[in-house]
XYZ file of C-alpha atoms in Angstrom:
706
model
C 52.210 63.204 116.945
C 49.649 61.945 114.427
C 46.965 59.444 115.478
C 48.282 56.750 113.136
C 51.732 56.989 114.698
C 50.134 56.749 118.105
C 47.930 53.731 117.428
C 50.224 51.765 115.104
C 52.409 50.377 117.938
C 49.282 49.139 119.725
C 48.862 46.475 117.049
C 52.318 45.143 117.854
C 51.219 44.228 121.401
C 48.609 41.441 121.383
C 47.606 42.292 124.954
C 46.603 45.821 123.904
C 44.467 45.014 120.854
C 41.357 44.312 122.874
C 41.620 47.454 124.998
C 38.996 50.143 124.719
C 40.147 53.613 123.670
C 38.790 54.891 126.996
C 41.198 52.572 128.851
C 44.167 53.848 126.843
C 43.212 57.475 127.526
C 42.754 56.625 131.198
C 46.255 55.138 131.332
C 47.775 58.234 129.715
C 45.944 60.476 132.208
C 47.282 58.622 135.257
C 50.738 58.241 133.739
C 50.874 62.029 133.506
C 50.011 62.250 137.223
C 52.817 59.807 137.997
C 55.334 61.451 135.668
C 56.929 63.759 138.326
C 57.744 60.693 140.434
C 59.026 58.696 137.455
C 61.203 61.586 136.297
C 62.494 62.345 139.791
C 63.974 58.860 140.250
C 65.257 58.489 136.684
C 69.035 58.718 136.359
C 68.755 60.427 132.963
C 65.633 62.594 132.629
C 66.176 63.375 128.969
C 64.432 60.170 127.918
C 61.752 58.095 129.647
C 62.933 54.974 131.473
C 62.275 51.567 129.939
C 59.962 50.868 132.886
C 58.888 52.933 135.876
C 59.380 51.600 139.383
C 57.279 48.677 140.585
C 55.311 50.992 142.896
C 54.370 53.237 139.971
C 53.442 50.200 137.880
C 51.081 49.009 140.613
C 49.466 52.454 140.928
C 48.920 52.757 137.172
C 47.542 49.222 136.936
C 45.025 49.779 139.747
C 43.968 53.218 138.494
C 43.496 51.957 134.925
C 41.931 48.619 135.892
C 44.375 46.428 133.971
C 47.124 43.971 134.871
C 50.709 44.959 135.612
C 51.797 43.218 132.390
C 49.337 45.289 130.388
C 50.595 48.385 132.175
C 54.140 47.581 131.062
C 52.966 47.242 127.499
C 51.040 50.512 127.650
C 54.100 52.278 129.033
C 56.275 50.870 126.277
C 53.897 52.286 123.653
C 53.006 55.637 125.172
C 56.053 56.572 127.266
C 57.376 59.074 124.691
C 53.973 60.768 124.513
C 53.758 60.964 128.306
C 57.295 62.308 128.568
C 56.769 65.075 125.995
C 53.297 66.218 127.090
C 52.805 69.697 128.555
C 52.476 70.049 132.327
C 49.809 72.768 132.473
C 46.765 70.483 132.578
C 44.809 70.365 135.852
C 43.379 66.854 136.431
C 39.774 66.261 137.353
C 38.758 65.850 140.974
C 37.849 62.183 140.424
C 41.238 61.513 138.817
C 43.098 63.012 141.795
C 41.056 61.023 144.319
C 41.498 57.794 142.353
C 45.238 58.296 141.938
C 45.732 59.064 145.649
C 43.586 56.095 146.662
C 46.205 53.709 145.245
C 49.307 55.921 145.398
C 49.275 57.119 149.027
C 49.736 53.636 150.565
C 52.825 53.198 148.356
C 54.532 56.467 149.322
C 53.477 58.396 146.198
C 51.007 61.250 145.920
C 49.497 63.592 143.393
C 51.577 66.781 143.617
C 54.414 64.953 145.356
C 56.799 67.671 146.575
C 60.345 67.157 145.320
C 63.380 69.460 145.229
C 63.505 71.533 142.023
C 67.005 70.155 141.351
C 68.356 66.619 140.959
C 72.052 67.553 140.729
C 74.199 69.365 143.285
C 74.259 73.146 142.851
C 77.648 73.655 144.494
C 80.005 74.447 141.585
C 83.020 73.172 143.538
C 81.387 69.784 144.214
C 82.053 66.678 142.139
C 78.288 66.112 141.873
C 77.706 69.531 140.317
C 75.954 69.610 136.966
C 75.048 72.706 134.942
C 71.760 71.078 133.912
C 69.260 68.936 135.770
C 69.182 66.107 133.261
C 71.489 63.689 135.119
C 70.647 62.933 138.750
C 73.671 63.079 141.060
C 71.797 63.416 144.352
C 70.620 60.472 146.408
C 69.522 59.251 149.860
C 65.890 60.396 149.530
C 64.062 61.204 152.783
C 60.262 61.317 152.597
C 57.588 62.379 155.084
C 53.866 63.099 155.027
C 52.568 66.669 154.674
C 49.512 68.726 153.725
C 49.324 70.945 150.650
C 46.721 73.718 150.401
C 46.017 74.813 146.832
C 43.736 77.397 145.284
C 42.356 75.222 142.476
C 42.614 71.625 143.731
C 41.761 72.126 147.404
C 43.580 70.588 150.375
C 45.704 67.582 149.421
C 47.576 64.887 151.341
C 51.084 64.821 149.882
C 54.549 63.467 150.477
C 57.610 65.703 150.640
C 60.942 64.210 149.589
C 64.446 65.667 149.951
C 67.743 64.543 148.389
C 71.295 64.506 149.721
C 74.687 65.162 148.166
C 77.175 62.736 149.700
C 80.179 64.678 148.415
C 79.478 68.150 149.844
C 76.973 67.162 152.574
C 74.067 69.309 151.402
C 70.453 68.251 151.645
C 68.091 69.682 149.058
C 64.492 70.304 150.139
C 61.533 71.577 148.144
C 62.192 75.295 148.833
C 65.785 75.403 150.064
C 69.005 73.481 150.728
C 71.029 73.137 153.928
C 74.614 72.063 154.567
C 74.953 69.365 157.213
C 77.166 71.599 159.372
C 75.338 74.878 158.688
C 72.617 76.687 160.581
C 71.385 78.471 157.444
C 68.786 77.321 154.946
C 69.335 78.982 151.580
C 66.331 79.306 149.295
C 66.477 78.721 145.560
C 66.336 81.754 143.266
C 62.924 83.005 142.219
C 59.483 82.279 143.667
C 58.399 78.609 143.810
C 54.921 77.374 142.947
C 54.582 75.867 146.429
C 55.852 77.461 149.640
C 56.538 75.687 152.911
C 54.792 77.423 155.814
C 55.862 74.847 158.418
C 57.558 71.466 158.289
C 54.348 69.601 157.444
C 52.258 72.357 155.793
C 52.642 73.854 152.312
C 50.620 76.471 150.437
C 50.746 77.081 146.707
C 51.680 80.555 145.463
C 48.324 81.076 143.765
C 46.565 80.641 147.118
C 49.027 82.926 148.901
C 48.530 85.579 146.231
C 44.769 85.304 146.739
C 45.193 85.558 150.516
C 47.507 88.565 150.289
C 45.174 90.386 147.910
C 42.277 89.623 150.249
C 44.233 91.230 153.064
C 44.849 94.362 150.990
C 41.241 94.961 149.989
C 39.289 92.990 152.587
C 41.338 93.561 155.768
C 41.092 89.827 156.476
C 42.907 88.363 159.447
C 44.809 85.104 159.081
C 42.086 83.380 161.061
C 39.345 84.553 158.705
C 41.450 83.655 155.665
C 41.758 80.119 157.053
C 38.024 79.934 157.736
C 37.150 81.066 154.212
C 39.546 78.553 152.705
C 38.307 75.636 154.799
C 34.682 76.411 153.976
C 34.878 77.333 150.294
C 38.215 76.313 148.751
C 39.482 73.237 150.597
C 37.555 70.951 148.217
C 36.620 71.390 144.544
C 33.167 70.253 145.665
C 32.788 72.910 148.401
C 29.783 74.556 146.740
C 27.860 71.256 146.744
C 29.050 70.258 150.230
C 27.993 73.601 151.710
C 24.554 73.524 150.066
C 23.327 69.937 150.135
C 19.693 71.066 150.412
C 20.056 72.687 147.001
C 22.354 70.174 145.283
C 21.340 66.999 147.081
C 23.646 64.602 148.965
C 27.235 64.603 147.793
C 29.104 61.314 147.759
C 32.806 61.945 148.239
C 35.307 59.452 146.764
C 36.675 57.166 149.453
C 40.444 57.452 150.017
C 41.165 55.363 153.154
C 44.736 56.591 153.558
C 43.550 60.222 153.477
C 41.054 59.629 156.298
C 43.912 58.776 158.674
C 46.500 61.180 157.288
C 49.173 62.206 159.769
C 48.814 65.977 159.165
C 45.584 67.946 159.234
C 43.987 68.994 155.958
C 42.396 71.974 157.667
C 44.244 75.229 157.123
C 45.224 77.053 160.333
C 45.798 80.778 160.845
C 49.459 80.248 161.729
C 50.020 78.568 158.351
C 48.386 81.527 156.601
C 50.530 84.069 158.418
C 53.783 82.131 158.026
C 53.043 81.572 154.351
C 52.271 85.255 153.845
C 55.582 86.363 155.361
C 57.732 83.844 153.440
C 55.892 84.470 150.164
C 56.326 88.241 150.537
C 60.015 87.857 151.395
C 60.613 85.598 148.384
C 58.856 88.085 146.115
C 60.965 90.939 147.493
C 64.193 89.007 147.006
C 63.203 87.971 143.471
C 62.417 91.589 142.566
C 65.859 92.627 143.754
C 67.666 89.645 142.212
C 68.703 88.345 145.651
C 68.517 85.051 147.542
C 66.613 84.527 150.791
C 68.540 82.928 153.658
C 66.981 81.977 156.993
C 68.141 80.253 160.150
C 67.591 76.507 159.962
C 67.651 75.328 163.566
C 65.488 78.124 165.005
C 61.751 78.013 165.587
C 59.703 79.538 162.805
C 59.117 82.902 164.501
C 62.785 83.486 165.300
C 63.856 82.188 161.892
C 61.946 84.930 160.089
C 62.904 87.869 162.321
C 66.257 88.876 160.736
C 64.848 88.822 157.205
C 61.765 90.786 158.254
C 63.906 93.350 160.045
C 66.163 93.727 157.014
C 63.182 94.428 154.759
C 61.720 96.848 157.329
C 64.928 98.858 157.370
C 64.940 99.049 153.576
C 61.421 100.510 153.694
C 62.342 103.395 156.013
C 62.423 106.884 154.538
C 62.234 106.677 150.725
C 62.128 102.883 150.663
C 58.709 102.195 149.142
C 58.959 101.082 145.516
C 56.440 103.762 144.472
C 58.506 106.560 146.065
C 59.519 107.932 142.651
C 55.915 108.017 141.395
C 54.585 111.093 139.626
C 51.384 111.752 137.710
C 49.093 114.576 136.627
C 47.422 114.652 140.066
C 50.585 115.145 142.141
C 53.203 116.564 139.751
C 52.291 119.715 137.813
C 54.527 121.443 135.270
C 53.694 124.886 133.856
C 55.375 127.967 132.501
C 56.345 130.682 134.948
C 56.233 134.413 134.346
C 59.660 134.377 132.756
C 58.675 131.651 130.298
C 60.659 128.920 131.979
C 59.043 125.679 132.998
C 58.361 125.159 136.682
C 57.062 122.202 138.625
C 55.015 121.748 141.761
C 55.180 118.363 143.432
C 52.952 117.957 146.463
C 52.786 115.678 149.502
C 50.273 115.211 152.298
C 50.941 114.053 155.866
C 48.601 112.730 158.550
C 48.372 110.162 161.336
C 45.977 107.397 162.294
C 45.587 105.778 165.701
C 46.439 102.170 164.960
C 49.412 100.550 166.603
C 50.970 97.609 168.370
C 51.879 96.813 172.005
C 55.001 98.611 173.176
C 57.009 99.308 176.294
C 55.037 101.088 179.023
C 57.750 103.747 179.356
C 56.758 106.784 177.330
C 58.318 106.944 173.850
C 60.437 103.821 174.351
C 60.995 102.142 170.993
C 62.629 98.918 172.172
C 60.686 95.731 171.294
C 58.875 93.606 173.849
C 60.244 90.164 174.571
C 56.785 88.522 174.706
C 53.137 89.407 174.151
C 52.516 89.470 177.885
C 55.380 91.840 178.665
C 54.608 95.408 179.682
C 58.210 96.599 179.568
C 61.117 96.013 177.230
C 64.101 94.122 178.626
C 65.929 97.344 179.535
C 63.038 98.901 181.474
C 61.866 95.606 182.946
C 64.793 95.647 185.337
C 63.918 99.182 186.371
C 60.123 99.092 186.572
C 59.099 95.430 186.330
C 58.807 94.953 190.077
C 57.316 98.378 190.841
C 53.753 99.300 191.700
C 51.447 100.149 188.781
C 50.831 103.608 190.259
C 53.291 105.877 188.495
C 53.916 108.124 191.472
C 54.683 105.131 193.694
C 58.188 103.671 193.912
C 57.276 100.767 196.222
C 57.639 97.140 195.178
C 54.490 95.337 194.031
C 53.478 92.198 195.887
C 53.772 88.787 194.252
C 50.638 87.989 192.252
C 49.573 91.646 192.121
C 50.428 94.729 190.092
C 50.309 97.164 192.975
C 51.753 97.607 196.411
C 49.526 97.049 199.471
C 48.795 100.774 199.771
C 47.252 100.914 196.302
C 45.562 97.531 196.227
C 42.134 99.161 196.069
C 42.872 100.566 192.617
C 43.763 97.126 191.294
C 40.683 95.611 192.893
C 38.513 98.252 191.240
C 40.121 97.615 187.837
C 39.546 93.864 187.922
C 36.157 93.952 189.651
C 33.389 92.359 187.598
C 30.929 95.111 188.468
C 32.996 98.162 187.511
C 32.355 100.151 184.366
C 35.890 99.433 183.143
C 35.338 95.692 183.349
C 31.920 95.928 181.735
C 33.280 97.947 178.838
C 36.148 95.467 178.359
C 33.652 92.594 178.165
C 31.490 94.550 175.712
C 34.546 95.101 173.505
C 35.409 91.386 173.608
C 31.828 90.465 172.657
C 31.873 92.926 169.753
C 35.149 91.532 168.474
C 33.824 87.994 168.731
C 30.582 88.981 166.966
C 32.382 90.493 163.984
C 34.733 87.569 163.554
C 37.960 89.073 164.817
C 38.009 88.136 168.458
C 41.679 87.393 167.941
C 44.146 89.468 166.012
C 46.932 87.922 163.980
C 48.884 87.249 167.168
C 46.540 87.771 170.083
C 46.976 87.311 173.788
C 43.651 87.100 175.590
C 45.194 87.479 179.035
C 46.471 90.996 178.429
C 44.075 93.916 177.974
C 44.723 97.363 176.598
C 46.467 99.895 178.791
C 43.884 101.546 181.024
C 44.597 104.556 183.225
C 42.642 104.357 186.458
C 42.419 107.633 188.354
C 41.362 107.779 191.978
C 41.454 110.172 194.914
C 43.033 108.492 197.889
C 43.140 109.916 201.400
C 46.528 111.195 202.498
C 47.711 108.974 205.342
C 50.560 111.210 206.398
C 50.729 113.216 209.658
C 47.695 115.392 210.128
C 46.435 118.164 212.353
C 43.011 117.909 213.952
C 42.341 114.746 211.993
C 43.002 116.315 208.562
C 46.027 116.351 206.325
C 47.360 119.743 205.385
C 47.877 118.444 201.832
C 44.343 117.064 201.516
C 43.526 113.976 199.473
C 45.893 112.883 196.673
C 44.891 112.100 193.098
C 46.901 109.195 191.674
C 47.024 107.322 188.370
C 47.540 103.612 187.957
C 48.450 102.016 184.610
C 47.121 98.513 183.930
C 47.387 96.401 180.809
C 49.726 96.947 177.895
C 50.661 100.278 176.430
C 50.220 100.770 172.691
C 52.012 102.963 170.214
C 50.390 106.353 169.707
C 49.770 106.381 165.946
C 51.017 105.555 162.479
C 52.098 108.579 160.457
C 51.980 108.485 156.676
C 53.195 110.757 153.896
C 51.561 110.361 150.509
C 50.990 112.088 147.212
C 47.630 113.796 146.620
C 46.847 111.142 144.004
C 46.717 108.426 146.697
C 50.182 106.847 146.377
C 51.742 106.370 149.827
C 55.418 107.339 150.041
C 56.398 106.550 153.601
C 55.159 105.383 156.994
C 56.496 105.713 160.514
C 55.370 104.634 163.990
C 55.031 107.383 166.591
C 55.387 105.775 169.994
C 54.580 108.552 172.448
C 52.713 111.351 170.692
C 52.173 113.120 167.380
C 54.527 115.974 168.251
C 55.411 118.342 165.424
C 59.093 117.789 166.188
C 58.601 114.111 165.373
C 56.654 114.954 162.225
C 59.499 117.238 161.105
C 62.071 114.454 161.570
C 59.805 112.018 159.730
C 59.503 114.414 156.810
C 63.275 114.880 156.659
C 63.757 111.121 156.595
C 61.213 110.809 153.782
C 62.695 113.683 151.751
C 66.385 113.545 152.701
C 67.895 115.488 149.792
C 67.081 118.971 148.436
C 66.121 117.380 145.114
C 63.553 115.097 146.774
C 61.841 117.805 148.868
C 58.351 118.644 147.540
C 57.249 122.222 146.875
C 54.050 121.761 148.882
C 53.306 119.802 152.066
C 49.799 119.701 153.527
C 49.440 118.727 157.204
C 46.470 119.106 159.523
C 48.676 120.874 162.073
C 50.762 122.669 159.463
C 50.845 125.989 161.315
C 52.573 124.509 164.382
C 54.895 122.515 162.143
C 55.793 125.721 160.304
C 56.424 127.502 163.592
C 58.591 124.641 164.815
C 60.704 124.728 161.656
C 61.139 128.468 162.056
C 62.035 128.116 165.739
C 64.748 125.487 165.213
C 66.131 127.298 162.184
C 66.263 124.174 159.996
C 66.508 125.295 156.344
C 65.707 121.866 154.904
C 62.163 122.902 153.917
C 62.869 126.585 153.296
C 61.566 126.336 149.714
C 58.478 124.322 150.675
C 55.041 125.713 151.413
C 53.762 124.018 154.569
C 49.986 124.484 154.589
C 47.016 123.139 156.474
C 44.904 120.819 154.374
C 41.655 122.325 153.154
C 39.355 120.250 155.375
C 41.140 120.983 158.651
C 41.757 124.622 157.808
C 38.013 125.213 157.419
C 36.879 123.119 160.384
C 39.694 122.992 162.969
C 41.668 126.233 162.805
C 40.448 129.529 164.251
C 39.950 132.520 161.983
C 41.765 134.668 164.538
C 44.965 132.609 164.231
C 47.038 135.193 162.370
C 50.149 133.037 161.952
C 48.110 130.212 160.448
C 46.232 132.574 158.148
C 49.415 134.182 156.837
C 51.650 131.151 156.436
C 49.440 128.075 156.137
C 46.192 129.008 154.382
C 46.136 126.977 151.147
C 44.129 129.684 149.416
C 47.073 132.089 149.771
C 49.018 130.225 147.092
C 47.792 130.860 143.553
C 49.779 127.845 142.380
C 47.416 125.596 144.345
C 44.435 126.738 142.304
C 43.409 125.611 138.844
C 40.753 128.132 137.962
C 38.150 127.905 140.734
C 39.217 124.379 141.767
C 41.972 123.067 143.993
C 44.888 121.741 142.003
C 45.749 119.080 144.623
C 43.654 116.870 146.871
C 45.069 117.876 150.266
C 42.629 115.548 152.054
C 44.135 112.417 150.494
C 45.381 111.158 153.868
C 41.947 111.419 155.427
C 40.599 109.194 152.666
C 43.540 106.797 152.970
C 43.002 106.548 156.726
C 39.640 104.915 156.163
C 41.542 102.108 154.424
C 44.286 101.886 157.053
C 41.759 101.801 159.900
C 40.564 98.426 158.639
C 43.798 96.877 159.939
C 43.294 98.013 163.523
C 41.719 94.731 164.637
C 44.077 92.610 162.539
C 47.305 94.185 163.796
C 46.473 95.222 167.348
C 48.417 92.361 168.988
C 51.122 91.824 166.395
C 54.781 91.941 167.408
C 56.588 95.093 166.255
C 58.791 93.625 163.509
C 55.920 91.693 161.954
C 53.589 94.689 162.336
C 55.928 96.916 160.330
C 56.500 94.308 157.624
C 52.787 93.545 157.313
C 51.741 97.187 156.989
C 54.544 98.035 154.557
C 53.545 95.091 152.359
C 49.900 96.174 152.354
C 50.940 99.712 151.370
C 53.242 98.418 148.636
C 50.455 96.393 147.070
C 47.854 99.132 147.446
C 50.219 101.542 145.699
C 50.465 99.173 142.736
C 46.684 99.041 142.498
C 46.389 102.844 142.846
C 48.888 103.413 140.025
C 46.982 100.957 137.821
C 43.800 102.939 138.481
C 45.548 106.241 137.720
C 46.761 104.778 134.433
C 43.263 103.605 133.546
C 41.778 107.027 134.281
C 44.277 108.817 132.066
C 46.418 110.551 134.712
C 49.641 109.336 133.050
C 51.679 107.897 135.933
C 55.450 107.816 135.447
C 58.572 107.575 137.599
C 61.014 110.340 138.365
C 64.507 108.891 137.830
C 66.012 108.128 141.220
C 69.285 109.753 140.178
C 67.439 113.062 139.788
C 66.179 112.830 143.393
C 69.384 111.366 144.832
C 72.213 112.656 142.606
C 74.901 111.511 145.033
C 75.534 108.079 146.521
C 72.815 108.488 149.133
C 72.360 105.869 151.832
C 68.787 104.894 151.024
C 69.342 104.383 147.300
C 72.487 103.482 145.389
C 71.768 103.889 141.684
C 73.996 104.720 138.690
C 74.153 108.329 137.649
C 71.283 109.096 135.307
C 73.579 111.411 133.328
C 75.475 108.340 132.096
C 72.383 106.210 131.483
C 70.164 108.775 129.735
C 71.681 112.290 129.439
C 68.646 113.678 127.588
C 66.208 112.615 130.303
C 68.608 113.762 133.027
C 68.831 117.306 131.665
C 65.087 117.417 131.118
C 64.542 116.676 134.809
C 66.983 119.383 135.795
C 65.272 121.838 133.462
C 62.017 121.467 135.382
C 63.437 123.574 138.151
C 61.443 123.631 141.388
C 59.050 126.492 142.023
C 60.633 128.603 144.747
C 58.270 128.904 147.681
C 60.567 131.189 149.673
C 58.791 134.318 150.817
C 59.900 136.700 148.041
C 58.581 140.228 147.555
C 55.839 139.174 145.138
C 54.567 136.504 147.505
C 54.730 138.885 150.465
C 52.678 141.347 148.493
C 50.008 138.740 147.849
C 50.082 137.802 151.533
C 49.576 141.405 152.609
C 46.519 141.728 150.403
C 45.190 138.451 151.723
C 45.638 139.444 155.376
C 43.971 142.770 154.712
C 40.931 140.985 153.333
C 40.707 138.950 156.533
C 40.774 142.163 158.581
C 43.162 140.614 161.071
C 44.769 142.854 163.705
C 48.268 144.061 162.854
C 51.264 142.990 164.907
């Protein structure tokens, strides 16, 4: 619109001729802030209404400093400009405060949260419309809320929902609910603002910042909230936090905001709830699906089914980067017969982070509450028993032991014992470093501690002494934790899979984990490095499982040099990485077999954050961190020239395999499909040539013959 077309109508309104240009620009600015409300209540949104509502007129008049009559005239002149203007402008801090000063008392707010639709979305309903131009919904319901944004700080807002009287659906900002349904169905895609609780909303930009901070900074929800409240909750945070440098800061006075019903201070529970919902919405959008949650449940129970569903999809080959390949983990070269061969490598290791679990060894059932020591199944069996494992007597009410073993419990809880002193030192250290509470902590329950003691045998004796002597017993106090998290990754740093080991890092469990990660012959790598590779190799031989018969299972270079004895003949023959010429590129290792050790330093940062998190949330949280770290790792590989690409899933899972259901690659891209098949795997089975090399290698070690 040209300036002459804009200013010409002003001359037609006598009341506008004397206005300063600054006043006109001020009106346009505040009209843009009020436009979402004006549009929301308009019957036909294709054109601006002749006049906005009386409440909007009053707000614009007070913000601009003119009469209501002048406001009407200004709207008549500039309504088309306001209606057609772009929506990507962020208003100044003063403009937001001024607008809210006059708008909040009238039930309007800057960034008022409305449903994204104004017409019913049920195609069988009489109020259905294919477009959103004509409003068919009514019966607005409005309540006060708090909105936490990345760029505009913490804002007092109103949230309004609409109702369809024909099909009994109420449309909220993020989702809609049928009056007789227990399910809230989210709209497709990822909204700009996400509801973390009934009265608390976070914008997606802030949640993206928080999630990225968790990936690279290991921040707990509590520390995320603290950082936000101190540095992002106000656009003037830098001045407010450093008044000695900037001088006193005079904040605009918004009386209604001072007595707002909901707190404008971000809490850790809002951060965590927002993180889970944001991540779920992203996952659903990536898959072209819709998120549905229970409506009448509390927030924790509402999220559980969706979190569990995503966790199950991540098991085995579920990570999105599972099909990754690059020059650091996938090598193609010509074999002796001139045909191309490929070596694809993987590395496996564990790290001792975990979550509370049932006190019965290797029990994988979830705990009902944070304070529980047993799952529901074992609670009936052991919940009333003494904490001493060898004792089958009932514990007394208010204690964890029977009368005979009360001394052990007294020693555990005594303020002067070393156990108690160490527990207090740990609590002080956690408090000092800002993570005295995990994401979901319970201060009343400590870690599982095994207290050993020698107790006199009180049975029948001879000459004052028991024939059996004193008895050594163990008592288990506090909560048990899972043993470790096991990961399988490529040598380039991309993590393929993760699993929780509840009882121990047994090689039998590692073997099952590897089979779940590489379930088909086409997906099995030609090389697997594991710090206990020799025992894993022996286990696979002992059980006669041929799944990895064409895979070299070796000990990673670091552990082979530092942890395995030179006299271990089996390890030297079968698991020494130097025995395989294909692992060498000149005088350098072709693959980084210590990738897991380096990745563990990153994973260990989540120990304090996740130590008290419930199992379902723990798994979701860690999988999401891995997913995002993989994306960053692949970006770095691309930038460094290692040419990351994806192996077609149909080449790894040529049949309709349970974890992935994809169309046959042969139909989609026959040329690429046959090229993948042509890169036949390097056979690691112990052929004559390889045995010959092994014999020479063993001879050099001067190991004793069998």
